[in-house]
């Protein structure tokens, strides 16, 4: 992959209206300037050591760790001594919306990263899959073979699905419980991630996973930083936003998002985003037009 290395000249604005991917390799690079950007960025560490300073908190990365940064997040990159190799993937928000579908918001991993910490430490077999897809995208962007644009989009979708699946179960080690209760909590989290548009109640979860209400409520909040209700609501609101971006009418999406009536959906949406669904859609549409 040596021929695929890009020249690193410090932070540069995104030039593409869709996506960019870069493979950088430097030696003794030194601390970089703090900055933020208006696009999504994925950082994959190939070799070396680096610490990111985000919101006055340090995130030390090891080989094949992933850092996910949403737009507008100030961060500073502090590489360690020696060789430092990494892959940077940049995605325009509107392009990412286009890759998503009504039921699958591929930006979810970036949204949740801001809530739960930006660093993703995947299992070894998942790291191998993420690395393989990233290098496949790198090869296609440097080539000119037939169908490269189609293949790049397919691999991007594959990568984002992998990241979202990893992120949904990315539980900090210091919070994970090694007893059976901890395993139950991971199973419950997986169940909610797959069924959050359905009628999920505390009673249903307790009955299904044979766990007490008190233990589940306390442990879930300690694990995720949110109550079960807040966690489900957040996922439903993200889905609602995605549907509105695809031009769906607010009065037609509330059932898809897990609400039984429009009034409850309207109140929840306005409280979460600070505006009504129709106003939210108008604002997003205006921003998209200005961007293009």
PDB file of C-alpha atoms in Angstrom:
ATOM      1  CA  UNK A   1       0.000   0.000   0.000  1.00  0.00           C
ATOM      2  CA  UNK A   2       3.051   2.306  -0.014  1.00  0.00           C
ATOM      3  CA  UNK A   3       1.974   3.899  -3.309  1.00  0.00           C
ATOM      4  CA  UNK A   4      -1.348   4.823  -1.732  1.00  0.00           C
ATOM      5  CA  UNK A   5       0.095   7.107   0.960  1.00  0.00           C
ATOM      6  CA  UNK A   6      -1.152  10.674   0.734  1.00  0.00           C
ATOM      7  CA  UNK A   7       0.944  13.695   1.620  1.00  0.00           C
ATOM      8  CA  UNK A   8      -0.027  15.084   5.007  1.00  0.00           C
ATOM      9  CA  UNK A   9       0.135  18.866   5.319  1.00  0.00           C
ATOM     10  CA  UNK A  10      -1.956  19.342   8.432  1.00  0.00           C
ATOM     11  CA  UNK A  11      -5.699  19.820   8.667  1.00  0.00           C
ATOM     12  CA  UNK A  12      -7.365  20.581   5.344  1.00  0.00           C
ATOM     13  CA  UNK A  13     -11.035  21.312   4.581  1.00  0.00           C
ATOM     14  CA  UNK A  14     -13.027  18.627   2.801  1.00  0.00           C
ATOM     15  CA  UNK A  15     -12.969  19.270  -0.940  1.00  0.00           C
ATOM     16  CA  UNK A  16     -15.372  16.574  -2.103  1.00  0.00           C
ATOM     17  CA  UNK A  17     -19.137  16.954  -1.853  1.00  0.00           C
ATOM     18  CA  UNK A  18     -19.512  13.270  -0.962  1.00  0.00           C
ATOM     19  CA  UNK A  19     -16.582  11.428   0.639  1.00  0.00           C
ATOM     20  CA  UNK A  20     -12.815  11.403   0.962  1.00  0.00           C
ATOM     21  CA  UNK A  21     -10.456   8.745   2.269  1.00  0.00           C
ATOM     22  CA  UNK A  22      -6.750   9.193   3.012  1.00  0.00           C
ATOM     23  CA  UNK A  23      -3.918   6.946   4.142  1.00  0.00           C
ATOM     24  CA  UNK A  24      -1.170   8.874   5.943  1.00  0.00           C
ATOM     25  CA  UNK A  25       2.176   7.757   7.318  1.00  0.00           C
ATOM     26  CA  UNK A  26       4.543  10.098   9.190  1.00  0.00           C
ATOM     27  CA  UNK A  27       7.409   9.880  11.638  1.00  0.00           C
ATOM     28  CA  UNK A  28       7.688  12.012  14.791  1.00  0.00           C
ATOM     29  CA  UNK A  29       4.810  14.181  13.617  1.00  0.00           C
ATOM     30  CA  UNK A  30       4.197  16.057  16.867  1.00  0.00           C
ATOM     31  CA  UNK A  31       0.982  17.609  18.245  1.00  0.00           C
ATOM     32  CA  UNK A  32      -1.466  19.068  15.742  1.00  0.00           C
ATOM     33  CA  UNK A  33      -3.578  22.198  16.083  1.00  0.00           C
ATOM     34  CA  UNK A  34      -7.033  21.969  17.632  1.00  0.00           C
ATOM     35  CA  UNK A  35      -9.817  22.211  15.052  1.00  0.00           C
ATOM     36  CA  UNK A  36     -13.313  21.116  14.133  1.00  0.00           C
ATOM     37  CA  UNK A  37     -15.063  20.443  10.837  1.00  0.00           C
ATOM     38  CA  UNK A  38     -18.522  20.314   9.280  1.00  0.00           C
ATOM     39  CA  UNK A  39     -18.343  16.693   8.119  1.00  0.00           C
ATOM     40  CA  UNK A  40     -18.272  13.254   9.726  1.00  0.00           C
ATOM     41  CA  UNK A  41     -14.817  11.764  10.255  1.00  0.00           C
ATOM     42  CA  UNK A  42     -13.684   8.238  11.001  1.00  0.00           C
ATOM     43  CA  UNK A  43     -10.110   7.730  12.226  1.00  0.00           C
ATOM     44  CA  UNK A  44      -8.539   4.238  12.091  1.00  0.00           C
ATOM     45  CA  UNK A  45      -5.101   3.762  13.670  1.00  0.00           C
ATOM     46  CA  UNK A  46      -2.908   1.407  11.629  1.00  0.00           C
ATOM     47  CA  UNK A  47       0.417   1.808  13.429  1.00  0.00           C
ATOM     48  CA  UNK A  48       1.861   3.866  16.245  1.00  0.00           C
ATOM     49  CA  UNK A  49       0.357   5.694  19.190  1.00  0.00           C
ATOM     50  CA  UNK A  50      -1.884   8.744  19.329  1.00  0.00           C
ATOM     51  CA  UNK A  51      -3.984  10.550  21.913  1.00  0.00           C
ATOM     52  CA  UNK A  52      -6.941  12.735  21.010  1.00  0.00           C
ATOM     53  CA  UNK A  53      -7.990  15.602  23.244  1.00  0.00           C
ATOM     54  CA  UNK A  54     -11.758  16.108  22.983  1.00  0.00           C
ATOM     55  CA  UNK A  55     -13.783  18.280  25.362  1.00  0.00           C
ATOM     56  CA  UNK A  56     -10.799  18.377  27.749  1.00  0.00           C
ATOM     57  CA  UNK A  57     -10.747  14.572  27.944  1.00  0.00           C
ATOM     58  CA  UNK A  58      -7.974  12.355  26.607  1.00  0.00           C
ATOM     59  CA  UNK A  59      -8.660   9.345  24.371  1.00  0.00           C
ATOM     60  CA  UNK A  60      -5.572   7.154  23.991  1.00  0.00           C
ATOM     61  CA  UNK A  61      -5.741   4.963  20.884  1.00  0.00           C
ATOM     62  CA  UNK A  62      -4.075   1.627  20.286  1.00  0.00           C
ATOM     63  CA  UNK A  63      -3.528  -0.239  17.032  1.00  0.00           C
ATOM     64  CA  UNK A  64      -6.754  -0.703  15.016  1.00  0.00           C
ATOM     65  CA  UNK A  65      -8.884   1.380  17.373  1.00  0.00           C
ATOM     66  CA  UNK A  66     -11.529   3.572  15.746  1.00  0.00           C
ATOM     67  CA  UNK A  67     -12.410   7.172  16.577  1.00  0.00           C
ATOM     68  CA  UNK A  68     -15.724   8.565  15.306  1.00  0.00           C
ATOM     69  CA  UNK A  69     -16.152  12.346  15.206  1.00  0.00           C
ATOM     70  CA  UNK A  70     -19.455  14.079  14.353  1.00  0.00           C
ATOM     71  CA  UNK A  71     -19.432  17.594  12.856  1.00  0.00           C
ATOM     72  CA  UNK A  72     -18.671  20.516  15.150  1.00  0.00           C
ATOM     73  CA  UNK A  73     -16.538  18.658  17.715  1.00  0.00           C
ATOM     74  CA  UNK A  74     -13.292  20.418  18.679  1.00  0.00           C
ATOM     75  CA  UNK A  75     -10.418  17.933  18.857  1.00  0.00           C
ATOM     76  CA  UNK A  76      -6.649  17.872  18.944  1.00  0.00           C
ATOM     77  CA  UNK A  77      -4.427  15.071  17.644  1.00  0.00           C
ATOM     78  CA  UNK A  78      -1.287  14.290  19.659  1.00  0.00           C
ATOM     79  CA  UNK A  79       0.785  11.508  18.025  1.00  0.00           C
ATOM     80  CA  UNK A  80       3.456   9.654  19.952  1.00  0.00           C
ATOM     81  CA  UNK A  81       7.084   9.363  18.833  1.00  0.00           C
ATOM     82  CA  UNK A  82       8.010   7.102  15.932  1.00  0.00           C
ATOM     83  CA  UNK A  83       6.041   6.032  12.904  1.00  0.00           C
ATOM     84  CA  UNK A  84       2.387   6.982  12.825  1.00  0.00           C
ATOM     85  CA  UNK A  85       0.064   5.493  10.202  1.00  0.00           C
ATOM     86  CA  UNK A  86      -3.709   6.034  10.011  1.00  0.00           C
ATOM     87  CA  UNK A  87      -6.718   6.034   7.710  1.00  0.00           C
ATOM     88  CA  UNK A  88      -9.052   9.050   7.674  1.00  0.00           C
ATOM     89  CA  UNK A  89     -12.505   8.731   6.173  1.00  0.00           C
ATOM     90  CA  UNK A  90     -14.560  11.908   5.689  1.00  0.00           C
ATOM     91  CA  UNK A  91     -18.268  11.907   4.863  1.00  0.00           C
ATOM     92  CA  UNK A  92     -20.452  14.836   3.884  1.00  0.00           C
ATOM     93  CA  UNK A  93     -23.636  14.754   6.039  1.00  0.00           C
ATOM     94  CA  UNK A  94     -25.924  14.956   3.008  1.00  0.00           C
ATOM     95  CA  UNK A  95     -24.067  12.143   1.264  1.00  0.00           C
ATOM     96  CA  UNK A  96     -24.381   9.984   4.359  1.00  0.00           C
ATOM     97  CA  UNK A  97     -28.100  10.703   4.427  1.00  0.00           C
ATOM     98  CA  UNK A  98     -28.357   9.556   0.820  1.00  0.00           C
ATOM     99  CA  UNK A  99     -26.606   6.281   1.611  1.00  0.00           C
ATOM    100  CA  UNK A 100     -29.075   5.608   4.412  1.00  0.00           C
ATOM    101  CA  UNK A 101     -32.590   4.233   4.042  1.00  0.00           C
ATOM    102  CA  UNK A 102     -35.890   4.865   5.760  1.00  0.00           C
ATOM    103  CA  UNK A 103     -35.176   2.151   8.319  1.00  0.00           C
ATOM    104  CA  UNK A 104     -31.390   2.278   8.503  1.00  0.00           C
ATOM    105  CA  UNK A 105     -29.701   5.491   9.601  1.00  0.00           C
ATOM    106  CA  UNK A 106     -26.031   4.900   8.859  1.00  0.00           C
ATOM    107  CA  UNK A 107     -25.080   8.053  10.790  1.00  0.00           C
ATOM    108  CA  UNK A 108     -26.245   6.509  14.075  1.00  0.00           C
ATOM    109  CA  UNK A 109     -22.729   5.443  15.073  1.00  0.00           C
ATOM    110  CA  UNK A 110     -21.569   9.077  14.876  1.00  0.00           C
ATOM    111  CA  UNK A 111     -24.613  10.317  16.786  1.00  0.00           C
ATOM    112  CA  UNK A 112     -24.088   7.844  19.616  1.00  0.00           C
ATOM    113  CA  UNK A 113     -20.342   8.520  19.710  1.00  0.00           C
ATOM    114  CA  UNK A 114     -21.011  11.973  21.118  1.00  0.00           C
ATOM    115  CA  UNK A 115     -23.190  10.472  23.846  1.00  0.00           C
ATOM    116  CA  UNK A 116     -20.976   7.558  24.881  1.00  0.00           C
ATOM    117  CA  UNK A 117     -17.407   8.495  24.094  1.00  0.00           C
ATOM    118  CA  UNK A 118     -15.784   8.775  20.707  1.00  0.00           C
ATOM    119  CA  UNK A 119     -13.456   5.779  20.927  1.00  0.00           C
ATOM    120  CA  UNK A 120     -14.549   2.400  19.567  1.00  0.00           C
ATOM    121  CA  UNK A 121     -12.602  -0.695  20.600  1.00  0.00           C
ATOM    122  CA  UNK A 122     -13.959  -3.550  18.534  1.00  0.00           C
ATOM    123  CA  UNK A 123     -13.338  -7.271  18.954  1.00  0.00           C
ATOM    124  CA  UNK A 124     -10.326  -8.646  17.022  1.00  0.00           C
ATOM    125  CA  UNK A 125     -12.403 -10.297  14.274  1.00  0.00           C
ATOM    126  CA  UNK A 126     -14.424  -7.071  13.862  1.00  0.00           C
ATOM    127  CA  UNK A 127     -11.212  -5.041  13.567  1.00  0.00           C
ATOM    128  CA  UNK A 128     -10.059  -7.324  10.760  1.00  0.00           C
ATOM    129  CA  UNK A 129     -13.310  -6.754   8.881  1.00  0.00           C
ATOM    130  CA  UNK A 130     -13.187  -2.973   9.355  1.00  0.00           C
ATOM    131  CA  UNK A 131      -9.556  -2.815   8.178  1.00  0.00           C
ATOM    132  CA  UNK A 132     -10.298  -4.987   5.137  1.00  0.00           C
ATOM    133  CA  UNK A 133     -13.198  -2.790   4.017  1.00  0.00           C
ATOM    134  CA  UNK A 134     -11.212   0.425   4.537  1.00  0.00           C
ATOM    135  CA  UNK A 135      -8.349  -0.849   2.391  1.00  0.00           C
ATOM    136  CA  UNK A 136     -10.791  -2.020  -0.266  1.00  0.00           C
ATOM    137  CA  UNK A 137     -12.199   1.526  -0.434  1.00  0.00           C
ATOM    138  CA  UNK A 138      -8.675   2.953  -0.603  1.00  0.00           C
ATOM    139  CA  UNK A 139      -7.800   0.687  -3.523  1.00  0.00           C
ATOM    140  CA  UNK A 140     -10.936   1.622  -5.453  1.00  0.00           C
ATOM    141  CA  UNK A 141     -10.489   5.369  -4.951  1.00  0.00           C
ATOM    142  CA  UNK A 142      -6.953   5.132  -6.360  1.00  0.00           C
ATOM    143  CA  UNK A 143      -8.010   3.066  -9.373  1.00  0.00           C
ATOM    144  CA  UNK A 144     -10.103   3.534 -12.481  1.00  0.00           C
ATOM    145  CA  UNK A 145     -11.689   0.126 -13.011  1.00  0.00           C
ATOM    146  CA  UNK A 146     -15.201  -0.303 -14.315  1.00  0.00           C
ATOM    147  CA  UNK A 147     -17.881   0.218 -11.672  1.00  0.00           C
ATOM    148  CA  UNK A 148     -15.559   1.768  -9.103  1.00  0.00           C
ATOM    149  CA  UNK A 149     -18.196   4.309  -8.005  1.00  0.00           C
ATOM    150  CA  UNK A 150     -20.772   1.590  -7.384  1.00  0.00           C
ATOM    151  CA  UNK A 151     -18.272  -0.577  -5.537  1.00  0.00           C
ATOM    152  CA  UNK A 152     -17.081   2.329  -3.367  1.00  0.00           C
ATOM    153  CA  UNK A 153     -20.637   3.060  -2.252  1.00  0.00           C
ATOM    154  CA  UNK A 154     -21.270  -0.623  -1.557  1.00  0.00           C
ATOM    155  CA  UNK A 155     -18.129  -0.898   0.562  1.00  0.00           C
ATOM    156  CA  UNK A 156     -18.989   2.352   2.388  1.00  0.00           C
ATOM    157  CA  UNK A 157     -22.392   0.993   3.307  1.00  0.00           C
ATOM    158  CA  UNK A 158     -20.782  -2.247   4.469  1.00  0.00           C
ATOM    159  CA  UNK A 159     -18.299  -0.305   6.618  1.00  0.00           C
ATOM    160  CA  UNK A 160     -20.962   1.883   8.225  1.00  0.00           C
ATOM    161  CA  UNK A 161     -23.134  -1.121   9.008  1.00  0.00           C
ATOM    162  CA  UNK A 162     -20.161  -2.800  10.682  1.00  0.00           C
ATOM    163  CA  UNK A 163     -19.435   0.321  12.730  1.00  0.00           C
ATOM    164  CA  UNK A 164     -23.040   0.678  13.836  1.00  0.00           C
ATOM    165  CA  UNK A 165     -23.235  -2.971  14.871  1.00  0.00           C
ATOM    166  CA  UNK A 166     -19.994  -2.689  16.815  1.00  0.00           C
ATOM    167  CA  UNK A 167     -20.979   0.607  18.392  1.00  0.00           C
ATOM    168  CA  UNK A 168     -24.355  -0.626  19.646  1.00  0.00           C
ATOM    169  CA  UNK A 169     -22.513  -3.066  21.902  1.00  0.00           C
ATOM    170  CA  UNK A 170     -19.451  -0.934  22.679  1.00  0.00           C
ATOM    171  CA  UNK A 171     -19.565  -1.088  26.477  1.00  0.00           C
ATOM    172  CA  UNK A 172     -16.620   0.493  28.339  1.00  0.00           C
ATOM    173  CA  UNK A 173     -14.536  -2.153  30.067  1.00  0.00           C
ATOM    174  CA  UNK A 174     -14.757  -0.484  33.452  1.00  0.00           C
ATOM    175  CA  UNK A 175     -18.546  -0.656  33.270  1.00  0.00           C
ATOM    176  CA  UNK A 176     -18.908  -4.203  32.025  1.00  0.00           C
ATOM    177  CA  UNK A 177     -19.990  -6.790  34.563  1.00  0.00           C
ATOM    178  CA  UNK A 178     -18.312 -10.183  34.304  1.00  0.00           C
ATOM    179  CA  UNK A 179     -21.155 -11.927  36.130  1.00  0.00           C
ATOM    180  CA  UNK A 180     -24.320 -13.298  34.522  1.00  0.00           C
ATOM    181  CA  UNK A 181     -26.042  -9.963  35.125  1.00  0.00           C
ATOM    182  CA  UNK A 182     -23.577  -8.255  32.803  1.00  0.00           C
ATOM    183  CA  UNK A 183     -24.257 -10.791  30.058  1.00  0.00           C
ATOM    184  CA  UNK A 184     -28.001 -10.225  30.514  1.00  0.00           C
ATOM    185  CA  UNK A 185     -27.540  -6.484  30.122  1.00  0.00           C
ATOM    186  CA  UNK A 186     -25.708  -6.938  26.830  1.00  0.00           C
ATOM    187  CA  UNK A 187     -28.484  -9.223  25.602  1.00  0.00           C
ATOM    188  CA  UNK A 188     -31.087  -6.653  26.671  1.00  0.00           C
ATOM    189  CA  UNK A 189     -29.198  -3.888  24.881  1.00  0.00           C
ATOM    190  CA  UNK A 190     -29.042  -5.996  21.733  1.00  0.00           C
ATOM    191  CA  UNK A 191     -32.764  -6.735  21.968  1.00  0.00           C
ATOM    192  CA  UNK A 192     -33.657  -3.046  22.335  1.00  0.00           C
ATOM    193  CA  UNK A 193     -31.433  -2.103  19.389  1.00  0.00           C
ATOM    194  CA  UNK A 194     -33.335  -4.575  17.225  1.00  0.00           C
ATOM    195  CA  UNK A 195     -36.873  -3.817  18.479  1.00  0.00           C
ATOM    196  CA  UNK A 196     -36.931  -0.162  19.572  1.00  0.00           C
ATOM    197  CA  UNK A 197     -39.820   0.665  17.213  1.00  0.00           C
ATOM    198  CA  UNK A 198     -41.985  -1.887  19.009  1.00  0.00           C
ATOM    199  CA  UNK A 199     -43.819  -1.500  22.312  1.00  0.00           C
ATOM    200  CA  UNK A 200     -40.969  -2.197  24.750  1.00  0.00           C
ATOM    201  CA  UNK A 201     -41.809  -1.821  28.435  1.00  0.00           C
ATOM    202  CA  UNK A 202     -39.824  -2.410  31.597  1.00  0.00           C
ATOM    203  CA  UNK A 203     -42.210  -5.232  32.518  1.00  0.00           C
ATOM    204  CA  UNK A 204     -41.686  -6.904  29.153  1.00  0.00           C
ATOM    205  CA  UNK A 205     -37.881  -6.803  29.483  1.00  0.00           C
ATOM    206  CA  UNK A 206     -37.935  -8.090  33.051  1.00  0.00           C
ATOM    207  CA  UNK A 207     -40.213 -10.967  32.107  1.00  0.00           C
ATOM    208  CA  UNK A 208     -38.268 -11.850  28.977  1.00  0.00           C
ATOM    209  CA  UNK A 209     -34.804 -11.765  30.600  1.00  0.00           C
ATOM    210  CA  UNK A 210     -35.752 -12.878  34.140  1.00  0.00           C
ATOM    211  CA  UNK A 211     -34.404  -9.811  35.885  1.00  0.00           C
ATOM    212  CA  UNK A 212     -35.830  -7.488  38.548  1.00  0.00           C
ATOM    213  CA  UNK A 213     -37.072  -4.007  37.691  1.00  0.00           C
ATOM    214  CA  UNK A 214     -34.837  -2.342  40.261  1.00  0.00           C
ATOM    215  CA  UNK A 215     -31.672  -4.119  39.103  1.00  0.00           C
ATOM    216  CA  UNK A 216     -32.419  -3.570  35.417  1.00  0.00           C
ATOM    217  CA  UNK A 217     -33.221   0.137  35.782  1.00  0.00           C
ATOM    218  CA  UNK A 218     -30.181   0.891  37.925  1.00  0.00           C
ATOM    219  CA  UNK A 219     -27.721  -1.251  35.947  1.00  0.00           C
ATOM    220  CA  UNK A 220     -28.898  -0.065  32.533  1.00  0.00           C
ATOM    221  CA  UNK A 221     -28.479   3.586  33.489  1.00  0.00           C
ATOM    222  CA  UNK A 222     -25.051   2.914  34.979  1.00  0.00           C
ATOM    223  CA  UNK A 223     -24.043   1.118  31.780  1.00  0.00           C
ATOM    224  CA  UNK A 224     -25.363   3.573  29.181  1.00  0.00           C
ATOM    225  CA  UNK A 225     -25.779   6.832  31.114  1.00  0.00           C
ATOM    226  CA  UNK A 226     -29.465   6.848  30.173  1.00  0.00           C
ATOM    227  CA  UNK A 227     -32.702   5.336  31.398  1.00  0.00           C
ATOM    228  CA  UNK A 228     -34.294   2.668  29.210  1.00  0.00           C
ATOM    229  CA  UNK A 229     -36.976   5.170  28.208  1.00  0.00           C
ATOM    230  CA  UNK A 230     -34.398   7.812  27.225  1.00  0.00           C
ATOM    231  CA  UNK A 231     -32.346   5.260  25.288  1.00  0.00           C
ATOM    232  CA  UNK A 232     -35.345   4.060  23.257  1.00  0.00           C
ATOM    233  CA  UNK A 233     -36.605   7.605  22.694  1.00  0.00           C
ATOM    234  CA  UNK A 234     -33.209   8.700  21.369  1.00  0.00           C
ATOM    235  CA  UNK A 235     -33.147   5.903  18.801  1.00  0.00           C
ATOM    236  CA  UNK A 236     -36.719   6.697  17.732  1.00  0.00           C
ATOM    237  CA  UNK A 237     -35.924  10.390  17.331  1.00  0.00           C
ATOM    238  CA  UNK A 238     -32.889   9.621  15.173  1.00  0.00           C
ATOM    239  CA  UNK A 239     -35.063   7.424  12.975  1.00  0.00           C
ATOM    240  CA  UNK A 240     -37.712  10.177  12.752  1.00  0.00           C
ATOM    241  CA  UNK A 241     -35.078  12.668  11.647  1.00  0.00           C
ATOM    242  CA  UNK A 242     -33.880  10.293   8.948  1.00  0.00           C
ATOM    243  CA  UNK A 243     -37.401   9.729   7.612  1.00  0.00           C
ATOM    244  CA  UNK A 244     -38.051  13.470   7.456  1.00  0.00           C
ATOM    245  CA  UNK A 245     -34.820  13.978   5.528  1.00  0.00           C
ATOM    246  CA  UNK A 246     -36.105  11.509   2.953  1.00  0.00           C
ATOM    247  CA  UNK A 247     -39.200  13.623   2.438  1.00  0.00           C
ATOM    248  CA  UNK A 248     -41.686  11.596   4.475  1.00  0.00           C
ATOM    249  CA  UNK A 249     -44.609  13.485   5.997  1.00  0.00           C
ATOM    250  CA  UNK A 250     -44.562  13.870   9.802  1.00  0.00           C
ATOM    251  CA  UNK A 251     -48.114  12.547  10.068  1.00  0.00           C
ATOM    252  CA  UNK A 252     -47.116   9.359   8.243  1.00  0.00           C
ATOM    253  CA  UNK A 253     -43.959   8.357  10.100  1.00  0.00           C
ATOM    254  CA  UNK A 254     -44.951   8.244  13.757  1.00  0.00           C
ATOM    255  CA  UNK A 255     -46.034   4.584  13.644  1.00  0.00           C
ATOM    256  CA  UNK A 256     -42.766   3.619  11.916  1.00  0.00           C
ATOM    257  CA  UNK A 257     -40.913   5.243  14.817  1.00  0.00           C
ATOM    258  CA  UNK A 258     -42.802   3.291  17.475  1.00  0.00           C
ATOM    259  CA  UNK A 259     -45.471   5.798  18.524  1.00  0.00           C
ATOM    260  CA  UNK A 260     -49.141   4.861  18.794  1.00  0.00           C
ATOM    261  CA  UNK A 261     -50.489   8.331  17.978  1.00  0.00           C
ATOM    262  CA  UNK A 262     -49.266  11.538  16.354  1.00  0.00           C
ATOM    263  CA  UNK A 263     -49.816  13.732  19.432  1.00  0.00           C
ATOM    264  CA  UNK A 264     -47.304  11.763  21.499  1.00  0.00           C
ATOM    265  CA  UNK A 265     -44.840  11.757  18.594  1.00  0.00           C
ATOM    266  CA  UNK A 266     -45.219  15.522  18.083  1.00  0.00           C
ATOM    267  CA  UNK A 267     -44.628  16.314  21.765  1.00  0.00           C
ATOM    268  CA  UNK A 268     -41.611  13.989  21.983  1.00  0.00           C
ATOM    269  CA  UNK A 269     -40.063  15.371  18.793  1.00  0.00           C
ATOM    270  CA  UNK A 270     -40.531  18.995  19.799  1.00  0.00           C
ATOM    271  CA  UNK A 271     -39.048  18.370  23.239  1.00  0.00           C
ATOM    272  CA  UNK A 272     -36.060  16.457  21.825  1.00  0.00           C
ATOM    273  CA  UNK A 273     -35.180  18.816  18.937  1.00  0.00           C
ATOM    274  CA  UNK A 274     -36.649  22.065  20.262  1.00  0.00           C
ATOM    275  CA  UNK A 275     -38.946  22.533  17.272  1.00  0.00           C
ATOM    276  CA  UNK A 276     -41.855  20.853  15.518  1.00  0.00           C
ATOM    277  CA  UNK A 277     -41.229  18.143  12.875  1.00  0.00           C
ATOM    278  CA  UNK A 278     -42.285  20.457  10.036  1.00  0.00           C
ATOM    279  CA  UNK A 279     -40.005  23.289  11.216  1.00  0.00           C
ATOM    280  CA  UNK A 280     -37.127  20.857  11.644  1.00  0.00           C
ATOM    281  CA  UNK A 281     -37.553  19.624   8.082  1.00  0.00           C
ATOM    282  CA  UNK A 282     -37.627  23.176   6.707  1.00  0.00           C
ATOM    283  CA  UNK A 283     -34.396  24.069   8.560  1.00  0.00           C
ATOM    284  CA  UNK A 284     -32.571  20.957   7.381  1.00  0.00           C
ATOM    285  CA  UNK A 285     -33.708  21.482   3.797  1.00  0.00           C
ATOM    286  CA  UNK A 286     -32.457  25.092   3.847  1.00  0.00           C
ATOM    287  CA  UNK A 287     -29.068  24.004   5.235  1.00  0.00           C
ATOM    288  CA  UNK A 288     -28.731  21.315   2.595  1.00  0.00           C
ATOM    289  CA  UNK A 289     -29.472  23.746  -0.202  1.00  0.00           C
ATOM    290  CA  UNK A 290     -26.871  26.194   1.167  1.00  0.00           C
ATOM    291  CA  UNK A 291     -24.287  23.400   1.387  1.00  0.00           C
ATOM    292  CA  UNK A 292     -24.780  22.321  -2.197  1.00  0.00           C
TER     293      UNK A 292
END
